Amino acid sequence: MKNYKLTLAILTVAVVWGTTFLSIRVAVETIPAWFVAGIRQFLAAIIMMVILFYRKEFKWIGWKNLGYQIVFSTLMLVIANGMTTVAEETVTSSLASLVSACSPIVVFLGSVAIGLQKFSFRALVGIIMCFSGILFIFWDGLNDLSNPDYLVGVIFLFIAILGWASGTIFTKKLNIQSKNITLNLFYQFLFAGIVQLCFAFLFSDSYQFENWSLKSISAMLYLSIFGSVAAFFAFHYALTRVSPVQVSILAYINTIISILLSWLILDETISAKFIIAAILIIVGVFIINYNKELFKRKKIEIK
């Protein structure tokens, strides 16, 4: 008998996270980026709180664990998610998704630097392919970097990658095991939401709420409910049924979906060089993260 829940979970992660960059781009059309990021995380925290109260699992996690969650939230949500959102005010969603796809490379290099992983010839081939892809992206667009807004957007994207990679390595290094993911997520979302909303009022030149379009508001709500909550639960459900390596392949599908939707819905230009860059980066990341377990079935323990 087929596991329809698993299929639904995998499709949810692939499709929803594949639409995240598109949704951010739509949201920041009329809403300042830090407001989009802050409201997204704050609403996600409220949803998590409701779930926790319903399960009667809401409680204090202790100062030590709170410290871990704040560090993780700062790196993964405030910096990575926040900077990506700000970047999409000036760069296309397809470019943002493709550059963000390079984050596993930074995770790998950082892990090698602190001794969590070993370097290999295969990894070198993957890294060369990824950087070749990045060169293809910006080769014809070097003149665009003379535009200060575009340049800042690109810089923010790479800062976002560093934040995501640092958060991933931080978790690996400390080998943090979560007994209640929902509870930890509540604290992470709440902290990120408060910080990003403070940034919104500090750094937004104009936040006239009457100018926020219904389309942008809908995109922001979609990001909060589906991008931050539903996809996350689906992702962790999938992890209980298949290996982490198998689930990681969704990252490649997300990038393809994101680029395709940006072309179909936002009419973003996708050149032949951009497609070549996407192939190089995706294949490069795949080579680095390839594992024999990728195509093996994981035994499901029935409890």
Coordinates of N, CA and C in Angstrom, one line a residue, residues 21 121 130 148 153 156 219 251 283:
F21 N 10.6 32.0 -3.3 CA 11.3 33.2 -3.9 C 10.4 34.0 -4.7
F121 N 38.5 14.8 -4.2 CA 38.6 15.2 -5.6 C 37.2 15.4 -6.1
C130 N 30.1 24.6 -9.6 CA 29.3 25.6 -9.0 C 29.8 27.0 -9.3
P148 N 24.2 50.7 -8.0 CA 24.3 50.5 -6.6 C 23.3 49.6 -6.0
G153 N 21.9 44.3 -3.6 CA 21.1 43.1 -3.6 C 21.9 41.9 -3.8
F156 N 23.7 41.2 -0.6 CA 22.8 40.7 0.5 C 22.5 39.2 0.2
A219 N 0.7 37.3 -0.7 CA 1.9 36.6 -0.8 C 2.6 36.5 0.5
A251 N 16.0 20.1 -2.6 CA 16.6 21.4 -2.8 C 16.8 21.7 -4.3
V283 N 24.1 20.5 -10.6 CA 24.9 19.3 -10.8 C 26.1 19.3 -9.8

